[in-house]
mmCIF file of C-alpha atoms in Angstrom:
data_model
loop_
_atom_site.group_PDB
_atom_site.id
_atom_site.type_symbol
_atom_site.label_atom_id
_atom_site.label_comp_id
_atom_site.label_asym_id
_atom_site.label_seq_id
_atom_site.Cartn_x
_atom_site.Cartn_y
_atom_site.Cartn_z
ATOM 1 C CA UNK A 1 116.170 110.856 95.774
ATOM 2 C CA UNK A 2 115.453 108.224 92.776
ATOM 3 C CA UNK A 3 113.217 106.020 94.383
ATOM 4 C CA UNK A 4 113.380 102.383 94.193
ATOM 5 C CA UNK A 5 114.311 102.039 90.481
ATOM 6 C CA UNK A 6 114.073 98.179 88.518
ATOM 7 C CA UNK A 7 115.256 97.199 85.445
ATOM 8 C CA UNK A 8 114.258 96.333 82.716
ATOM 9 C CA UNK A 9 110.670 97.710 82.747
ATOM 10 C CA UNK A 10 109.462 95.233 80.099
ATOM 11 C CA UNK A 11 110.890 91.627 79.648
ATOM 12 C CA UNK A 12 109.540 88.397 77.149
ATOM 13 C CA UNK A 13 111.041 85.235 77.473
ATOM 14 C CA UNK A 14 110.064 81.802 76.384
ATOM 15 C CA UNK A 15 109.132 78.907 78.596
ATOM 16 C CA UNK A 16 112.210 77.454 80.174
ATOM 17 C CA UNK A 17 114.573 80.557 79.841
ATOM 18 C CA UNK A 18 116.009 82.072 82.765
ATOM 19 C CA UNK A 19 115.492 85.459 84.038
ATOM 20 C CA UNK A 20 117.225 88.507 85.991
ATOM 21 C CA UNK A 21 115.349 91.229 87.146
ATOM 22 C CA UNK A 22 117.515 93.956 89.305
ATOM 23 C CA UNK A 23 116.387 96.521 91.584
ATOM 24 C CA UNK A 24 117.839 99.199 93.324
ATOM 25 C CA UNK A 25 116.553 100.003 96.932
ATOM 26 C CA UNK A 26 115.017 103.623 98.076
ATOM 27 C CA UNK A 27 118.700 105.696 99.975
ATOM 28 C CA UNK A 28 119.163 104.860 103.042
ATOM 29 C CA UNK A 29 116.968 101.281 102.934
ATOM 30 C CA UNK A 30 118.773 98.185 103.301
ATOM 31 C CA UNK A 31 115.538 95.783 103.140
ATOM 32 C CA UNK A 32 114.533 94.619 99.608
ATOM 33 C CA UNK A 33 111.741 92.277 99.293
ATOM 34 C CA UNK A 34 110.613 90.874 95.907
ATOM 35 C CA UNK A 35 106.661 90.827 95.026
ATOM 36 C CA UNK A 36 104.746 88.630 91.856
ATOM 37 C CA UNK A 37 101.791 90.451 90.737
ATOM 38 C CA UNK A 38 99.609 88.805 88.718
ATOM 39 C CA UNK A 39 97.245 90.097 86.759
ATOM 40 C CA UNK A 40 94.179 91.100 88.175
ATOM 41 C CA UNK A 41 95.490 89.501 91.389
ATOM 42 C CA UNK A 42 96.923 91.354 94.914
ATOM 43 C CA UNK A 43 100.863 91.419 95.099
ATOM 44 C CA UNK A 44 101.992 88.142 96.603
ATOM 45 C CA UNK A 45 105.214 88.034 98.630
ATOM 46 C CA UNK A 46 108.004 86.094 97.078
ATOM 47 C CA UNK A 47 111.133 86.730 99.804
ATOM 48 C CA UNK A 48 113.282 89.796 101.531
ATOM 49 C CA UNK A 49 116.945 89.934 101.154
ATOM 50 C CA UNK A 50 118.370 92.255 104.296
ATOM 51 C CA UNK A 51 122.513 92.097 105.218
ATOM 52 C CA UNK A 52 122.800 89.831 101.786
ATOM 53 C CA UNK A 53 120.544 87.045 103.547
ATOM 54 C CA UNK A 54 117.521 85.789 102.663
ATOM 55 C CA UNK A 55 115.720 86.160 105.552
ATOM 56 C CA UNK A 56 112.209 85.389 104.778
ATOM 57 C CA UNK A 57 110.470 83.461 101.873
ATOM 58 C CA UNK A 58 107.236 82.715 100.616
ATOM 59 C CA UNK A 59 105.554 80.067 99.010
ATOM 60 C CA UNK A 60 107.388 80.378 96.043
ATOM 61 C CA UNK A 61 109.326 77.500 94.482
ATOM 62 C CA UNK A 62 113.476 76.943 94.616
ATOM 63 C CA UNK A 63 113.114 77.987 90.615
ATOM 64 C CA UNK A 64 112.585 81.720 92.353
ATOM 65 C CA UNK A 65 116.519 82.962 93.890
ATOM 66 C CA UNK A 66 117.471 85.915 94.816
ATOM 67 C CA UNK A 67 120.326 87.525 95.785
ATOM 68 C CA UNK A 68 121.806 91.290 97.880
ATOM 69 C CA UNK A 69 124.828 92.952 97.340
ATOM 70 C CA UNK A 70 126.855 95.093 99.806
ATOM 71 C CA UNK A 71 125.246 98.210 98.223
ATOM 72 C CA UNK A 72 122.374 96.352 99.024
ATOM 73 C CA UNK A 73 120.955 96.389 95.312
ATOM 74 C CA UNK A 74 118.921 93.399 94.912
ATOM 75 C CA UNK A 75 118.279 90.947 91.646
ATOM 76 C CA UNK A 76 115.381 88.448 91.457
ATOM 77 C CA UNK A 77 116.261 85.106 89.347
ATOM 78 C CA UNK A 78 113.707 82.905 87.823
ATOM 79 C CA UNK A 79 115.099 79.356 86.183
ATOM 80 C CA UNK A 80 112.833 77.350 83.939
ATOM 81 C CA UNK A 81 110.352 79.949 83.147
ATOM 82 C CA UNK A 82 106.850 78.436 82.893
ATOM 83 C CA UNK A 83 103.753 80.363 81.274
ATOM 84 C CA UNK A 84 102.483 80.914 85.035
ATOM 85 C CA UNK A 85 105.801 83.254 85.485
ATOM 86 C CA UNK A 86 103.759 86.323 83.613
ATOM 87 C CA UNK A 87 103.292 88.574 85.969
ATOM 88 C CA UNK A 88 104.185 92.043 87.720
ATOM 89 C CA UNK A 89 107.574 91.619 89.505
ATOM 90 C CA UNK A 90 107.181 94.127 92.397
ATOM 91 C CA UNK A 91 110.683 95.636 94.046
ATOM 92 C CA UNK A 92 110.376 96.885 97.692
ATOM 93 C CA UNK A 93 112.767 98.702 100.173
ATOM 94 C CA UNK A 94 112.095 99.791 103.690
ATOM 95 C CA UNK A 95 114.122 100.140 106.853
ATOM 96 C CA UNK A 96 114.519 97.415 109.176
ATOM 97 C CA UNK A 97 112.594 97.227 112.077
ATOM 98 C CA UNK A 98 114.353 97.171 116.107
ATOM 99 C CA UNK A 99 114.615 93.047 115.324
ATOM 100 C CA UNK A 100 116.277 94.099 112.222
ATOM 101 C CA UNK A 101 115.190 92.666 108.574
ATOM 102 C CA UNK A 102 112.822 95.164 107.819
ATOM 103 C CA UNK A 103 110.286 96.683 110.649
ATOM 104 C CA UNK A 104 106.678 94.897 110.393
ATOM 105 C CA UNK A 105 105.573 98.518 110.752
ATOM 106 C CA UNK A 106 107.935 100.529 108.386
ATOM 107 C CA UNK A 107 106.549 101.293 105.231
ATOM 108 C CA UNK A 108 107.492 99.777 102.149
ATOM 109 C CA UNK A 109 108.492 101.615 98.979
ATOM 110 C CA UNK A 110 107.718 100.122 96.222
ATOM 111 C CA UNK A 111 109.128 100.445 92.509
ATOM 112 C CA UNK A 112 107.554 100.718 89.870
ATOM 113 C CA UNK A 113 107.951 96.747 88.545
ATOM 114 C CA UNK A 114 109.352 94.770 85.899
ATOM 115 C CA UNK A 115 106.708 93.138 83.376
ATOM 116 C CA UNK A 116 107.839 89.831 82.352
ATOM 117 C CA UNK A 117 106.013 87.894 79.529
ATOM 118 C CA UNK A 118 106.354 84.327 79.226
ATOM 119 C CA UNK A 119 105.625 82.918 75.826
ATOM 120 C CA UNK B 1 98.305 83.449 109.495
ATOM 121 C CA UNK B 2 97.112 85.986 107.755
ATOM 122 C CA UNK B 3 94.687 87.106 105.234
ATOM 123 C CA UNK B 4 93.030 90.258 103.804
ATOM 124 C CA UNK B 5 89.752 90.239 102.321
ATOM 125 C CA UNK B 6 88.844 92.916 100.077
ATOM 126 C CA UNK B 7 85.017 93.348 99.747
ATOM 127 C CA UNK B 8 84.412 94.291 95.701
ATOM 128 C CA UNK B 9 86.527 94.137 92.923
ATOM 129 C CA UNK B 10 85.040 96.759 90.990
ATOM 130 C CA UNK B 11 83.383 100.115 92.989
ATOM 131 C CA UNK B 12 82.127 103.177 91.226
ATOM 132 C CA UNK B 13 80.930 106.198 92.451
ATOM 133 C CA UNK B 14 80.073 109.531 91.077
ATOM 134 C CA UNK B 15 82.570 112.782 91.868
ATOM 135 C CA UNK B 16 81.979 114.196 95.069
ATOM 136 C CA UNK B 17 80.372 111.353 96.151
ATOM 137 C CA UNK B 18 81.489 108.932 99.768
ATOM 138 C CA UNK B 19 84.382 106.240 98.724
ATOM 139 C CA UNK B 20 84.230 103.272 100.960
ATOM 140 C CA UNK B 21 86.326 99.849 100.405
ATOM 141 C CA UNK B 22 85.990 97.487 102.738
ATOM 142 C CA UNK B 23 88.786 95.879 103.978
ATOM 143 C CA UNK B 24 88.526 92.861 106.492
ATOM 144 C CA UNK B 25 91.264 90.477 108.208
ATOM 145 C CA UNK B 26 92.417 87.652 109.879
ATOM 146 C CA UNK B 27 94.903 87.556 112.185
ATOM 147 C CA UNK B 28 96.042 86.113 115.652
ATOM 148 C CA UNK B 29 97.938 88.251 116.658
ATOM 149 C CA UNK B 30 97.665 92.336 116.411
ATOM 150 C CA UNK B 31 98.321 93.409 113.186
ATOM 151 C CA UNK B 32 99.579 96.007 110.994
ATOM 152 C CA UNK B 33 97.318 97.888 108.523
ATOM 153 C CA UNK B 34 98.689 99.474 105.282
ATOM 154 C CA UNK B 35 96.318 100.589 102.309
ATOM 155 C CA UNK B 36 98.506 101.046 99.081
ATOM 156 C CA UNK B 37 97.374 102.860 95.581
ATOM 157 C CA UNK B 38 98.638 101.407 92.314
ATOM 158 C CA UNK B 39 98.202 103.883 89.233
ATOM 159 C CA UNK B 40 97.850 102.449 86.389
ATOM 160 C CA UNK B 41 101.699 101.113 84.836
ATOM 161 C CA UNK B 42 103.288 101.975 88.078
ATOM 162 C CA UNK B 43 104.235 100.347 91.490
ATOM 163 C CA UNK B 44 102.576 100.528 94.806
ATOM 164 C CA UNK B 45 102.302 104.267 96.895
ATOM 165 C CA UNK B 46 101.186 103.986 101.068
ATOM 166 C CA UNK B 47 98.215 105.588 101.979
ATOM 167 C CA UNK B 48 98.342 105.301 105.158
ATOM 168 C CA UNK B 49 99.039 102.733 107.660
ATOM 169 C CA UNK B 50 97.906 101.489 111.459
ATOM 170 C CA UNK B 51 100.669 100.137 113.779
ATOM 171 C CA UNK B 52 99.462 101.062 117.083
ATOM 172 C CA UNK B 53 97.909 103.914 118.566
ATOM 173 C CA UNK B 54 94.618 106.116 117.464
ATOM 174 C CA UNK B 55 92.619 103.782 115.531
ATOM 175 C CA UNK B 56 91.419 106.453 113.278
ATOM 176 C CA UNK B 57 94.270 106.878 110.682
ATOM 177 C CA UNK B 58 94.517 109.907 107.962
ATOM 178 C CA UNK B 59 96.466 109.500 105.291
ATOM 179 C CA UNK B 60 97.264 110.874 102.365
ATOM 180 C CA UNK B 61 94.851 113.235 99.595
ATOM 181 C CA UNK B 62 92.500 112.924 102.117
ATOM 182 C CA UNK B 63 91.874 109.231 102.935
ATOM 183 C CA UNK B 64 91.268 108.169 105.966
ATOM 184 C CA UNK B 65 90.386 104.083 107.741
ATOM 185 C CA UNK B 66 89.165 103.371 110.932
ATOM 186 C CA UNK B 67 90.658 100.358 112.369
ATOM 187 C CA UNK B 68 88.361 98.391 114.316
ATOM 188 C CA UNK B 69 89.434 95.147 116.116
ATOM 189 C CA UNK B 70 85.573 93.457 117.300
ATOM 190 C CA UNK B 71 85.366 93.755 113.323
ATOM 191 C CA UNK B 72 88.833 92.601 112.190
ATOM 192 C CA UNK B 73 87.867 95.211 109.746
ATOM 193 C CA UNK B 74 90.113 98.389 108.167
ATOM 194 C CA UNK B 75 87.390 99.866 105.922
ATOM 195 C CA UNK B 76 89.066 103.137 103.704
ATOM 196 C CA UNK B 77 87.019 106.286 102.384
ATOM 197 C CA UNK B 78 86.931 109.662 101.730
ATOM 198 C CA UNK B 79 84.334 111.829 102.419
ATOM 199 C CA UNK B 80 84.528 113.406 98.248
ATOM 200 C CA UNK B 81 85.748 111.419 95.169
ATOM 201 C CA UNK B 82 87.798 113.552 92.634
ATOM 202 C CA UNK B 83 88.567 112.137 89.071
ATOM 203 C CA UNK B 84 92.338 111.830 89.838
ATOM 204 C CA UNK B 85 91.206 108.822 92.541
ATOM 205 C CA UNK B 86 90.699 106.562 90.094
ATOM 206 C CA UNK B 87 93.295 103.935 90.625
ATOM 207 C CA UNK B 88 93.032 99.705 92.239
ATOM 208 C CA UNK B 89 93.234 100.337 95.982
ATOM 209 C CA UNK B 90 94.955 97.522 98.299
ATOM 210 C CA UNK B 91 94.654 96.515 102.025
ATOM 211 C CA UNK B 92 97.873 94.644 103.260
ATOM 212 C CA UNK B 93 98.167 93.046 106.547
ATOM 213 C CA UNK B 94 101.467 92.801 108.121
ATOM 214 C CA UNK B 95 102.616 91.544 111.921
ATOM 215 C CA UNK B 96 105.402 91.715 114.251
ATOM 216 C CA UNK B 97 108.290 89.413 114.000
ATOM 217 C CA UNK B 98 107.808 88.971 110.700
ATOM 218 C CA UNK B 99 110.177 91.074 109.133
ATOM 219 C CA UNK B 100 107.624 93.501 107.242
ATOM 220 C CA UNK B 101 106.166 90.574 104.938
ATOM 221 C CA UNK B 102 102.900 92.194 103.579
ATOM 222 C CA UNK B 103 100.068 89.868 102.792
ATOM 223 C CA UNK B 104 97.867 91.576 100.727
ATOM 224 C CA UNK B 105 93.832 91.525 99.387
ATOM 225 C CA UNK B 106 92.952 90.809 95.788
ATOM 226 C CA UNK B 107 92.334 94.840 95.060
ATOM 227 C CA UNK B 108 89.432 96.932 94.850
ATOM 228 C CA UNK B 109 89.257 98.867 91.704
ATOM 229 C CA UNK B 110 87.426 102.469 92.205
ATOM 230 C CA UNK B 111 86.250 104.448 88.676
ATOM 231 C CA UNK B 112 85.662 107.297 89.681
ATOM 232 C CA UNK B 113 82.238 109.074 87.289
ATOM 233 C CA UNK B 114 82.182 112.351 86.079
#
C-alpha cells in the first residue's frame, strides 16, 4: 500500500499564477481533505472532497477550489497566487464516518505535502 | 467551536528523561483527541487518538495522553525520551457531525539531548 502520495513535492510560482496540486488518497479511503501549513504554524483545514462534493470548507477564500474524481483522487487549485500562499499543502484520506464524509473519529492519513513557494 | 492550545513551542529534555506536552481545548460539545508527529520534510503520522471510552490512551513508540474533561486538557508523554523522538508534536481536536475536520494547535517542538 503507497500511502497517500501528492505531487509535485516542490512547486515556485509567482504572485498571481495559478496552481494544481494533486493527491492520491490512502486504498480503500474515499475522504480527501486538503490542509495549508504554514510555516512554523499548526495545519489549518482548507476543505474535504467525499463522493466528488465538497462537503465541508474552511475559512479559506473562493481563490482556494478543489475538486474529486470517481477514483476519488483529489487536486487542490489556487488562482491569483499571493505571497501569503507559501506554505505546506497537506493531503489527507480517511474513511467516512456512519454519517458518511469522513468519520469525526477515523484517523486521517496524511501525505507527505506539496511545498509551494510564492515569489 | 473549537480550539487547541498547545502549551510551549519549543521543549527539550535530556534522553531518558519524562516528555510532557501539554495540550488543552475548547469545545462544547465532546470531542475527539488526535496527537500527530511530523518528521522533519514529511507529512503528519497519528499517535494516538481519544474518541470515547478509557480516557487513558496508548499509542504508538510508547506514548501515551490522559484525557481529562474537568481540565479540557489531553496532555502527551512518555515515561523515557530516545533521540529518534525528536520531531514537532501536534494536538488536533475534532467533533461529531463534522465530517472529521481537524482543528489543530500551533505545535510543540521536542529536541530531544544526548
Amino acid at each position: 500500500d503507497a500511502g497517500v502520495t501528492q505531487s509535485p513535492t516542490h512547486l515556485i510560482k509567482t504572485r498571481g499564477q495559478q496552481v494544481t496540486l494533486r493527491c492520491s488518497p490512502k486504498s480503500g479511503h474515499d475522504t480527501v481533505s486538503w490542509y495549508q501549513q504554514a510555516l512554523g504554524q499548526g495545519p489549518q483545514f482548507i476543505f474535504q472532497y467525499y463522493e466528488e462534493e465538497e462537503r465541508q470548507r474552511g475559512n479559506f477564500p473562493d481563490r482556494f477550489s478543489g475538486h474529486q474524481f470517481p477514483n476519488y483522487s483529489s487536486e487542490l487549485n489556487v488562482n491569483a497566487l499571493l505571497l501569503g500562499d507559501s506554505a505546506l499543502y497537506l493531503c489527507a484520506s480517511s474513511l467516512p464516518g456512519l454519517a458518511g464524509g469522513g468519520g469525526s473519529y477515523n484517523e486521517q492519513f496524511f501525505g507527505p505535502g506539496t511545498r509551494l513557494t510564492v515569489l | 467551536a473549537q480550539s487547541v492550545t498547545q502549551l510551549g513551542s519549543h521543549v527539550s529534555v535530556s534522553e531518558g528523561a519524562l516528555v510532557l506536552l501539554r495540550c488543552n481545548y475548547s469545545s462544547s460539545v465532546p470531542p475527539y483527541l488526535f496527537w500527530y508527529v511530523q518528521y522533519p520534510n514529511q507529512g503528519l503520522q497519528l499517535l494516538l487518538k481519544y474518541t470515547t471510552g478509557a480516557t487513558l490512551v496508548k499509542g504508538i513508540n510508547g506514548f501515551e495522553a490522559e484525557f481529562k474533561k474537568s481540565e479540557t486538557s489531553f496532555h502527551l508523554t512518555k515515561p523515557s525520551a530516545h533521540m529518534s523522538d525528536a520531531a514537532e508534536y501536534f494536538c488536533a481536536v475534532s467533533v461529531y457531525n463534522q465530517g472529521g475536520k481537524l482543528i489543530f494547535g500551533q505545535g510543540t517542538e521536542l529536541s530531544v539531548k544526548p
